[in-house]
Amino acid sequence: MIAQQLVAGDTTTVRAYVKSGQPWIWLTAAAISVAFITTVALLGLTAARGLPHFWPADLLQARYEQPGAAPVPMLAEVRSSEEVTAARLLDAGLPVDPQRDLYERLLLKIGNRDIGGVDFRYVVSDWLVDRQMPADAVVLERIEWGNFHGFLDAVVVDGNSVAGSEAWSAYQQAQRRVDALRGDIRRIEKKQIGAINYELERLRLQARRLEIDGKTRESHPEAFAPLDRRRDEQGAKYEALRAELNALNRDIRRDSVRVRTVDGQQRTIALAQLVHGYRPNRMGVLDKTLHFFGKVWEFVSDEPREANTEGGIFPAIFGTVLMVMIMSIVVTPFGILAALYLREYAHQGAMTRAIRIAVNNLAGVPSIVFGMFGLGFFVYFLGGGIDRLFYPEAAPAPVFGTPGILWASLTLALLTLPVVIVATEEGLARIPRATREASLALGATKAETLWRVVLPMASPAMMTGLILAIARAAGEVAPLMLVGVVKLAPTLPIDGNFPFIHFERKFMHLGFHIYDVGFQSPNVEAARPLVYATSFLLVLVVVLLNVSAIMIRNRLRERYKALDH
């Protein structure tokens, strides 16, 4: 009826319809729908471009016969295909027919980078002839040089060669043995020997502290004796572990495989250099699905290798989540206290208005400026001061006077502080004055009223500010490049060595990992799907952090809904 009247041009009805607010409701709904669709499309794009990287693609064997060149045998995965014009191929120096409009161009992952020098190659589909899918083709994932594509001829186990139909099962058994040995070696190197090195460094610094205090081994032997005894104990432990490690390294280098490339070249690869092997052309849908989820789990739980283009990104996930948690712990009380003072205690005059303007302007400062401030104030001034006061024995090597996860968290806390202040102030402003007066009339002091009435009712708004702070901080990269993030962190900020949480350590971050893999990797085609996969994971981490905060906010809102009314 309203639509008919609008078409009929009833001015009064149009004016009444606009005053009712219905157009703005529909406009808001449309904007929310667009935002939702855009978000889903973003997630879909990143997932579609990144997740197929973990699916075991079939190996295509063919002969590439480019006119004017010798035929080249290939064994490769078809990564993508596209239609290109003949003019583009002519510009690339390819002898195509200029009268033809379009050609199909394929991107092949040929592997064997140590042999051919490249992992990927573009080919014209018409020149790829004699195509077949050999069932015995294998993909061997190596610690270095990427994947090997070829055929398994034999497995050498403890000096005995196993060939023929039994070679593949022998390889799988030998690979499981090597994986177990590799786990033992990693445990000894990173945990046990790492703990010994950490303790030896602490003993060295304690001895250096005694020397700074004016004590020497000749004048105060009783002060150095406990340190020497503990150092000898650690040295004995290290010698025992080194003997065990040498034995494990001999065992892991025992077995190898003899393989053959598609052009007949023979290679011998030690199983210690292999991570995994599979025959994709013999795998069914179920096997490929299990392989896919296994590779996804490896991606989120393992450490990176091959210049971050292989392996996993667990250190980056851990660093991102830990940094956001430290930032949240710091920014929440400071933001709430600042908002509480501005709204409840400060005189609402020119000075307060100027402070609010400054807070709002602080939210618009470029993030790299916060990084420069964090580097100058937190790292050089505070960190350097802490080193001079508490760690003089470590000089000239810095402890806190160098970028680390603590300074990165404080820098992001400062960056997100205006968001928390503004959101908390809005929540405090929503609480009716009558509620405060009722609490005061019952005999409560102003502090008790704020603590027991006002702050609980404003807690949903505080959580909203924290949600916005998390959403911004988790994706920031520019300031972190100056105050703590690195391409590859050898150790995590949390481990089993006292004091267990090491705020001075550098860390990895998902946002910086995306930048590094996408723009600093020498193997662009191998890095591209990992950029999308890491981006997808970063969005999921941000979503999970926000969902957790939203659930807490909703529970608080339901709890204090009665007081709000």
XYZ file of C-alpha atoms in Angstrom:
565
model
C 0.000 0.000 0.000
C 2.848 2.370 0.945
C 4.660 1.516 -2.251
C 1.555 2.277 -4.316
C 1.156 5.619 -2.584
C 4.824 6.416 -3.157
C 4.455 5.626 -6.839
C 1.361 7.749 -6.977
C 3.463 10.622 -5.677
C 1.689 11.259 -2.393
C 4.055 13.843 -0.873
C 2.554 13.573 2.591
C 2.982 9.804 2.626
C 6.576 10.108 1.415
C 7.343 12.621 4.159
C 5.722 10.427 6.791
C 7.587 7.375 5.499
C 10.909 9.191 5.761
C 10.111 10.474 9.268
C 9.249 6.960 10.392
C 12.896 5.999 9.944
C 12.182 3.015 7.711
C 14.532 4.159 4.895
C 17.421 4.420 7.326
C 16.673 0.987 8.722
C 16.780 -0.509 5.233
C 19.919 1.462 4.409
C 21.622 0.174 7.548
C 20.544 -3.385 6.746
C 21.927 -3.027 3.234
C 25.250 -1.732 4.560
C 25.497 -4.618 7.032
C 24.669 -7.076 4.247
C 27.387 -5.649 2.023
C 29.906 -5.807 4.870
C 28.934 -9.408 5.634
C 29.126 -10.472 2.002
C 32.497 -8.746 1.629
C 33.845 -10.514 4.698
C 32.625 -13.911 3.505
C 34.058 -13.229 0.040
C 37.411 -12.302 1.585
C 37.491 -15.509 3.593
C 36.391 -17.521 0.575
C 39.075 -15.980 -1.637
C 41.896 -16.579 0.810
C 40.710 -20.131 1.510
C 40.288 -20.950 -2.185
C 43.760 -19.635 -3.024
C 45.572 -21.054 -0.002
C 44.038 -24.366 1.068
C 44.482 -26.211 -2.278
C 48.219 -25.953 -1.644
C 47.857 -28.778 0.896
C 45.905 -31.083 -1.453
C 48.099 -33.800 -3.062
C 47.776 -33.024 -6.789
C 48.310 -35.762 -9.363
C 51.598 -35.928 -11.247
C 51.358 -35.484 -15.012
C 54.067 -37.068 -17.145
C 54.424 -35.549 -20.608
C 56.869 -34.360 -23.234
C 57.158 -30.635 -23.894
C 57.826 -30.049 -27.584
C 58.366 -26.360 -28.156
C 58.992 -25.566 -31.821
C 62.643 -24.987 -32.477
C 63.788 -26.611 -29.228
C 64.648 -30.113 -28.084
C 61.813 -32.082 -26.436
C 61.852 -31.929 -22.639
C 60.318 -34.724 -20.523
C 58.326 -33.450 -17.557
C 56.754 -34.885 -14.425
C 54.808 -32.107 -12.762
C 51.710 -30.917 -10.931
C 49.342 -28.674 -12.870
C 48.893 -25.721 -10.541
C 46.791 -23.397 -12.713
C 45.724 -22.655 -16.271
C 44.793 -19.448 -18.051
C 43.921 -18.161 -21.487
C 46.524 -15.781 -22.905
C 46.680 -13.948 -26.181
C 49.149 -14.814 -28.921
C 50.567 -11.296 -28.671
C 51.648 -11.885 -25.058
C 53.356 -15.138 -25.981
C 55.086 -13.467 -28.917
C 56.351 -10.749 -26.605
C 57.767 -13.508 -24.400
C 59.705 -14.854 -27.391
C 57.586 -17.967 -27.983
C 57.039 -19.122 -31.594
C 53.244 -19.126 -31.648
C 50.864 -18.494 -34.520
C 50.065 -14.766 -34.534
C 46.807 -15.459 -36.400
C 45.425 -17.433 -33.479
C 43.606 -15.465 -30.811
C 44.108 -17.416 -27.570
C 46.363 -20.103 -26.177
C 46.049 -22.073 -22.967
C 49.020 -21.586 -20.664
C 49.694 -23.943 -17.747
C 51.667 -23.322 -14.586
C 53.481 -26.535 -13.689
C 55.255 -27.372 -10.454
C 58.118 -29.475 -11.772
C 60.036 -29.751 -8.486
C 63.669 -30.908 -8.494
C 64.970 -27.385 -7.892
C 68.444 -28.717 -7.140
C 68.587 -30.166 -10.670
C 66.778 -27.657 -12.865
C 67.202 -24.539 -10.748
C 63.478 -23.694 -10.633
C 60.389 -25.163 -9.017
C 57.771 -23.834 -11.439
C 57.507 -23.346 -15.174
C 54.913 -21.903 -17.540
C 54.198 -24.002 -20.626
C 51.876 -23.754 -23.603
C 49.318 -26.528 -23.340
C 49.378 -27.342 -27.076
C 53.060 -28.267 -26.896
C 52.609 -30.659 -23.981
C 52.142 -34.043 -25.704
C 52.081 -37.721 -24.791
C 50.359 -37.081 -21.478
C 49.924 -39.854 -18.919
C 49.522 -40.394 -15.181
C 52.125 -42.962 -14.060
C 50.962 -44.860 -10.984
C 54.482 -45.282 -9.606
C 55.398 -41.575 -9.697
C 56.445 -40.294 -6.256
C 56.660 -36.929 -4.519
C 59.344 -36.678 -1.849
C 59.188 -33.631 0.422
C 62.710 -32.637 1.394
C 64.044 -30.460 4.178
C 65.968 -28.487 1.559
C 65.469 -27.854 -2.176
C 61.720 -28.380 -2.132
C 59.958 -31.437 -3.537
C 61.504 -34.183 -5.635
C 59.389 -35.557 -8.494
C 60.447 -38.882 -9.941
C 60.374 -42.631 -9.485
C 61.546 -44.820 -6.623
C 64.051 -47.468 -7.736
C 65.294 -48.868 -4.425
C 65.544 -48.295 -0.683
C 68.817 -48.957 1.110
C 68.091 -50.064 4.686
C 71.107 -50.788 6.862
C 73.185 -51.570 3.782
C 70.552 -53.855 2.213
C 68.863 -52.743 -0.999
C 65.141 -53.312 -1.434
C 63.815 -52.824 -4.982
C 60.766 -53.691 -7.034
C 57.264 -53.896 -5.621
C 58.511 -54.026 -2.021
C 60.470 -50.769 -2.276
C 57.573 -48.501 -1.394
C 56.549 -50.357 1.779
C 60.219 -50.515 2.799
C 60.501 -46.763 2.282
C 57.441 -46.072 4.433
C 58.813 -48.169 7.304
C 62.225 -46.534 7.032
C 60.670 -43.067 6.915
C 58.704 -43.719 10.099
C 61.934 -44.778 11.794
C 63.690 -41.624 10.608
C 60.794 -39.439 11.782
C 61.056 -40.949 15.270
C 64.808 -40.369 15.324
C 64.338 -36.805 14.114
C 61.916 -36.189 16.983
C 64.486 -37.503 19.477
C 67.200 -35.293 17.974
C 64.952 -32.225 18.112
C 64.079 -32.979 21.735
C 67.743 -33.241 22.733
C 68.909 -30.222 20.725
C 66.133 -27.779 21.505
C 65.021 -28.809 24.972
C 67.789 -30.591 26.844
C 70.895 -29.045 25.288
C 69.028 -25.746 24.992
C 68.326 -25.839 28.733
C 72.005 -26.583 29.448
C 73.162 -23.673 27.292
C 70.666 -21.400 29.015
C 71.930 -22.453 32.445
C 75.574 -22.041 31.416
C 74.829 -18.519 30.233
C 73.172 -17.723 33.563
C 76.240 -19.027 35.417
C 78.514 -16.912 33.227
C 76.468 -13.805 33.984
C 76.494 -14.576 37.721
C 80.270 -14.874 37.642
C 80.471 -11.627 35.724
C 78.269 -9.986 38.383
C 80.705 -11.072 41.088
C 83.571 -9.578 39.112
C 81.693 -6.273 38.750
C 81.222 -6.262 42.532
C 85.013 -6.439 42.905
C 85.321 -10.124 43.752
C 87.864 -12.427 42.138
C 88.522 -16.132 42.289
C 91.638 -15.510 44.350
C 90.034 -13.184 46.904
C 86.629 -14.857 47.173
C 86.939 -18.506 46.104
C 83.884 -19.444 48.175
C 81.679 -17.212 45.976
C 82.861 -18.808 42.733
C 82.962 -22.415 43.978
C 79.186 -23.061 43.710
C 79.162 -21.608 40.202
C 82.089 -23.799 39.128
C 80.434 -26.875 40.617
C 77.176 -26.211 38.788
C 79.092 -25.485 35.582
C 80.882 -28.837 35.859
C 77.541 -30.583 36.403
C 76.093 -28.969 33.311
C 79.216 -29.858 31.342
C 78.896 -33.518 32.336
C 75.247 -33.514 31.265
C 76.222 -31.941 27.966
C 78.864 -34.571 27.244
C 76.369 -37.370 27.888
C 73.783 -35.723 25.646
C 76.367 -35.076 22.936
C 77.301 -38.770 22.882
C 73.621 -39.703 22.615
C 73.104 -37.084 19.906
C 76.046 -38.363 17.885
C 74.640 -41.888 18.031
C 71.227 -40.652 16.859
C 72.802 -38.708 13.991
C 74.640 -41.835 12.856
C 71.409 -43.822 12.995
C 69.390 -41.248 11.089
C 71.980 -41.107 8.279
C 72.006 -44.866 7.878
C 69.248 -45.322 5.277
C 68.737 -43.765 1.865
C 66.656 -44.070 -1.297
C 67.726 -44.373 -4.921
C 65.422 -42.405 -7.183
C 65.222 -41.546 -10.855
C 64.004 -38.376 -12.551
C 61.690 -38.423 -15.534
C 64.645 -37.867 -17.884
C 66.536 -40.848 -16.421
C 68.973 -39.144 -14.028
C 69.835 -41.231 -10.980
C 69.949 -39.701 -7.506
C 70.611 -41.018 -3.999
C 68.826 -39.121 -1.199
C 69.419 -39.751 2.491
C 66.208 -40.395 4.380
C 67.375 -37.860 6.947
C 66.767 -35.203 4.256
C 63.180 -36.329 3.625
C 60.102 -35.161 5.501
C 57.398 -37.139 3.764
C 56.718 -39.116 0.610
C 53.580 -40.125 -1.250
C 52.356 -41.451 -4.592
C 49.523 -39.083 -5.547
C 48.397 -40.965 -8.652
C 47.581 -44.034 -6.523
C 45.766 -42.152 -3.794
C 41.987 -42.223 -3.579
C 39.747 -39.445 -2.352
C 39.883 -40.674 1.253
C 43.681 -40.949 1.211
C 44.012 -37.482 -0.274
C 41.603 -36.065 2.298
C 43.592 -37.571 5.165
C 46.784 -36.249 3.588
C 45.202 -32.805 3.250
C 44.244 -32.564 6.921
C 47.643 -33.911 7.932
C 49.370 -31.170 5.946
C 47.059 -28.528 7.404
C 47.906 -29.747 10.899
C 51.608 -29.649 10.020
C 51.118 -26.089 8.775
C 49.645 -24.875 12.078
C 51.825 -26.961 14.429
C 55.292 -27.160 12.858
C 58.180 -24.730 12.482
C 59.005 -23.019 9.173
C 61.843 -24.037 6.892
C 63.165 -23.176 3.421
C 63.037 -19.391 3.992
C 59.513 -19.736 5.463
C 58.147 -21.231 2.206
C 57.870 -24.753 3.645
C 56.883 -26.276 6.955
C 54.544 -24.640 9.438
C 53.903 -21.331 11.130
C 53.320 -22.324 14.752
C 55.861 -19.805 16.165
C 54.033 -17.012 14.315
C 50.654 -18.129 15.686
C 52.065 -18.397 19.197
C 53.739 -15.003 19.010
C 50.620 -13.291 17.664
C 48.309 -14.679 20.345
C 50.772 -14.050 23.186
C 51.410 -10.471 22.048
C 47.674 -9.749 21.861
C 47.132 -11.215 25.332
C 49.922 -9.130 26.886
C 48.629 -6.047 25.073
C 45.099 -6.692 26.373
C 46.319 -7.108 29.952
C 48.136 -3.777 29.731
C 45.681 -1.646 27.765
C 42.476 -2.638 29.598
C 43.217 -1.235 33.088
C 44.914 1.895 31.775
C 42.109 2.600 29.322
C 39.416 2.037 31.945
C 41.163 4.186 34.552
C 41.672 7.016 32.056
C 38.017 6.901 30.966
C 36.868 6.695 34.578
C 38.835 9.791 35.500
C 37.660 11.780 32.479
C 33.999 10.883 32.993
C 33.628 10.617 36.762
C 36.296 12.763 38.426
C 37.693 15.370 36.053
C 36.069 18.801 35.892
C 34.237 19.032 32.553
C 35.986 22.125 31.296
C 38.353 23.248 28.597
C 41.191 21.068 29.832
C 39.057 17.922 29.755
C 37.809 18.734 26.276
C 41.406 19.271 25.142
C 42.378 15.881 26.572
C 39.504 14.187 24.743
C 40.529 15.874 21.501
C 44.103 14.676 22.047
C 42.891 11.118 22.671
C 40.810 11.158 19.497
C 43.730 12.560 17.515
C 45.987 9.863 18.936
C 43.744 7.276 17.302
C 44.539 8.781 13.900
C 48.333 8.787 14.206
C 49.974 6.413 11.670
C 51.013 3.164 13.306
C 54.633 3.452 12.139
C 54.938 6.584 14.315
C 53.997 4.462 17.334
C 56.718 2.046 16.267
C 59.298 4.826 16.215
C 58.126 6.009 19.640
C 58.284 2.451 21.008
C 61.796 2.008 19.651
C 63.018 5.283 21.160
C 61.166 5.276 24.481
C 60.477 1.653 25.393
C 63.516 -0.038 23.840
C 66.320 2.503 24.125
C 65.184 4.540 27.143
C 63.321 2.081 29.404
C 65.070 -1.064 28.194
C 68.477 0.559 28.283
C 67.789 1.871 31.777
C 66.711 -1.574 32.980
C 69.890 -3.085 31.550
C 72.088 -0.512 33.286
C 70.331 -0.995 36.635
C 69.670 -4.745 36.747
C 71.792 -6.419 34.041
C 75.203 -4.697 34.025
C 76.900 -8.088 33.782
C 75.364 -8.678 30.336
C 76.967 -5.566 28.811
C 77.618 -4.850 26.019
C 74.967 -7.352 24.918
C 71.486 -5.917 25.661
C 68.811 -7.808 27.581
C 65.800 -5.500 27.639
C 67.529 -2.762 25.676
C 66.666 -4.499 22.419
C 63.345 -5.066 20.629
C 61.259 -7.829 22.191
C 57.720 -9.037 22.755
C 57.209 -6.873 25.872
C 58.030 -3.651 24.040
C 55.936 -4.712 21.054
C 52.954 -5.355 23.350
C 53.386 -2.005 25.115
C 53.653 -0.195 21.790
C 50.419 -1.757 20.564
C 48.791 -1.045 23.932
C 49.612 2.619 23.431
C 48.314 2.428 19.855
C 44.954 0.927 20.908
C 44.549 2.925 24.129
C 42.287 5.599 22.532
C 39.849 2.913 21.357
C 39.430 1.519 24.878
C 39.113 4.990 26.414
C 36.422 6.149 23.987
C 34.399 2.928 24.236
C 34.558 2.912 28.044
C 33.531 6.573 28.235
C 30.523 5.849 26.045
C 29.540 3.022 28.361
C 29.888 5.204 31.444
C 27.807 7.928 29.821
C 24.939 5.462 29.229
C 24.487 4.724 32.934
C 21.614 6.826 34.319
C 22.498 9.430 36.906
C 19.661 8.120 39.051
C 21.510 4.817 39.467
C 24.524 6.581 40.934
C 22.351 8.717 43.192
C 20.440 5.680 44.435
C 23.691 3.988 45.425
C 24.909 7.106 47.204
C 21.560 7.482 48.964
C 21.919 3.977 50.379
C 25.143 5.019 52.077
C 27.753 3.870 49.577
C 30.768 6.052 48.976
C 31.618 7.316 45.503
C 34.409 4.773 45.165
C 32.065 1.948 46.232
C 29.448 3.183 43.777
C 31.951 3.167 40.938
C 33.366 -0.247 41.845
C 30.134 -2.104 42.621
C 27.564 -0.358 40.392
C 28.995 1.769 37.630
C 31.877 -0.385 36.423
C 29.873 -3.659 36.314
C 27.138 -1.952 34.281
C 29.748 -0.431 31.944
C 31.646 -3.721 31.523
C 29.977 -4.581 28.162
C 31.232 -1.279 26.755
C 34.705 -2.027 28.139
C 34.664 -5.374 26.360
C 33.586 -3.637 23.169
C 36.647 -1.414 23.409
C 38.839 -4.448 24.040
C 37.330 -6.223 21.029
C 38.133 -3.267 18.794
C 41.641 -3.086 20.266
C 42.273 -6.776 19.596
C 40.978 -6.492 16.044
C 43.385 -3.661 15.292
C 46.421 -4.925 17.194
C 46.358 -8.468 15.781
C 46.826 -7.221 12.236
C 49.383 -4.464 12.809
C 52.771 -5.028 11.208
C 54.556 -1.703 10.641
C 55.314 -0.837 14.313
C 56.259 -4.430 15.125
C 59.053 -4.382 12.560
C 60.805 -1.848 14.804
C 60.043 -3.200 18.280
C 60.375 -6.965 18.291
C 59.160 -9.038 15.356
C 61.681 -11.080 13.338
C 61.669 -13.317 10.292
C 62.609 -16.438 12.264
C 62.756 -16.692 16.066
C 65.017 -19.513 17.329
C 63.087 -19.871 20.599
C 59.582 -19.080 21.818
C 58.960 -16.390 24.460
C 57.649 -19.130 26.765
C 59.629 -22.273 27.529
C 60.686 -24.529 30.396
C 63.634 -22.406 31.496
C 63.279 -20.101 34.511
C 61.582 -17.583 34.626
C 59.556 -19.422 31.938
C 58.171 -16.226 30.355
C 60.920 -14.294 28.591
C 59.583 -10.840 27.802
C 62.893 -9.743 26.311
C 62.846 -12.254 23.447
C 61.986 -11.463 19.869
C 59.037 -13.242 18.320
C 57.310 -14.116 15.062
C 54.001 -12.611 13.963
C 51.463 -13.750 11.382
C 51.174 -10.321 9.776
C 54.927 -9.951 9.361
C 55.140 -13.560 8.175
C 52.701 -12.701 5.375
C 54.820 -9.712 4.399
C 58.047 -11.711 4.518
C 56.777 -14.683 2.514
C 54.922 -12.530 0.019
C 57.585 -9.925 -0.699
C 60.941 -11.293 0.484
C 60.799 -14.904 -0.683
C 63.078 -15.848 -3.599
C 60.597 -18.561 -4.677
C 57.556 -16.470 -5.582
C 55.289 -19.182 -6.954
C 55.906 -21.463 -3.974
C 55.248 -18.599 -1.559
C 51.999 -17.339 -3.131
C 49.632 -20.048 -1.772
C 51.270 -19.808 1.651
C 50.522 -16.078 1.709
C 46.831 -16.808 1.208
C 46.859 -19.686 3.708
C 48.566 -17.548 6.353
C 46.166 -14.676 5.663
C 43.220 -17.031 6.106
C 44.692 -18.271 9.375
C 45.309 -14.714 10.598
C 41.669 -13.827 9.947
C 40.593 -16.951 11.842
C 42.823 -16.046 14.800
C 41.375 -12.538 14.912
C 37.840 -13.949 14.650
C 38.457 -16.427 17.477
C 39.907 -13.737 19.732
C 36.982 -11.449 19.006
C 34.388 -14.194 19.430
C 35.839 -15.020 22.846
C 35.618 -11.368 23.885
C 32.096 -11.043 22.463
C 30.909 -14.080 24.433
C 32.292 -12.552 27.638
C 30.649 -9.228 26.785
C 27.261 -10.841 26.137
C 27.375 -12.690 29.446
C 28.174 -9.461 31.250
C 25.391 -7.665 29.390
C 22.834 -10.287 30.390
C 24.054 -10.256 33.966
C 23.631 -6.512 34.422
C 20.633 -6.001 32.153
C 18.282 -5.676 35.120
C 20.399 -2.926 36.682
C 20.513 -1.132 33.346
C 16.758 -0.873 33.334
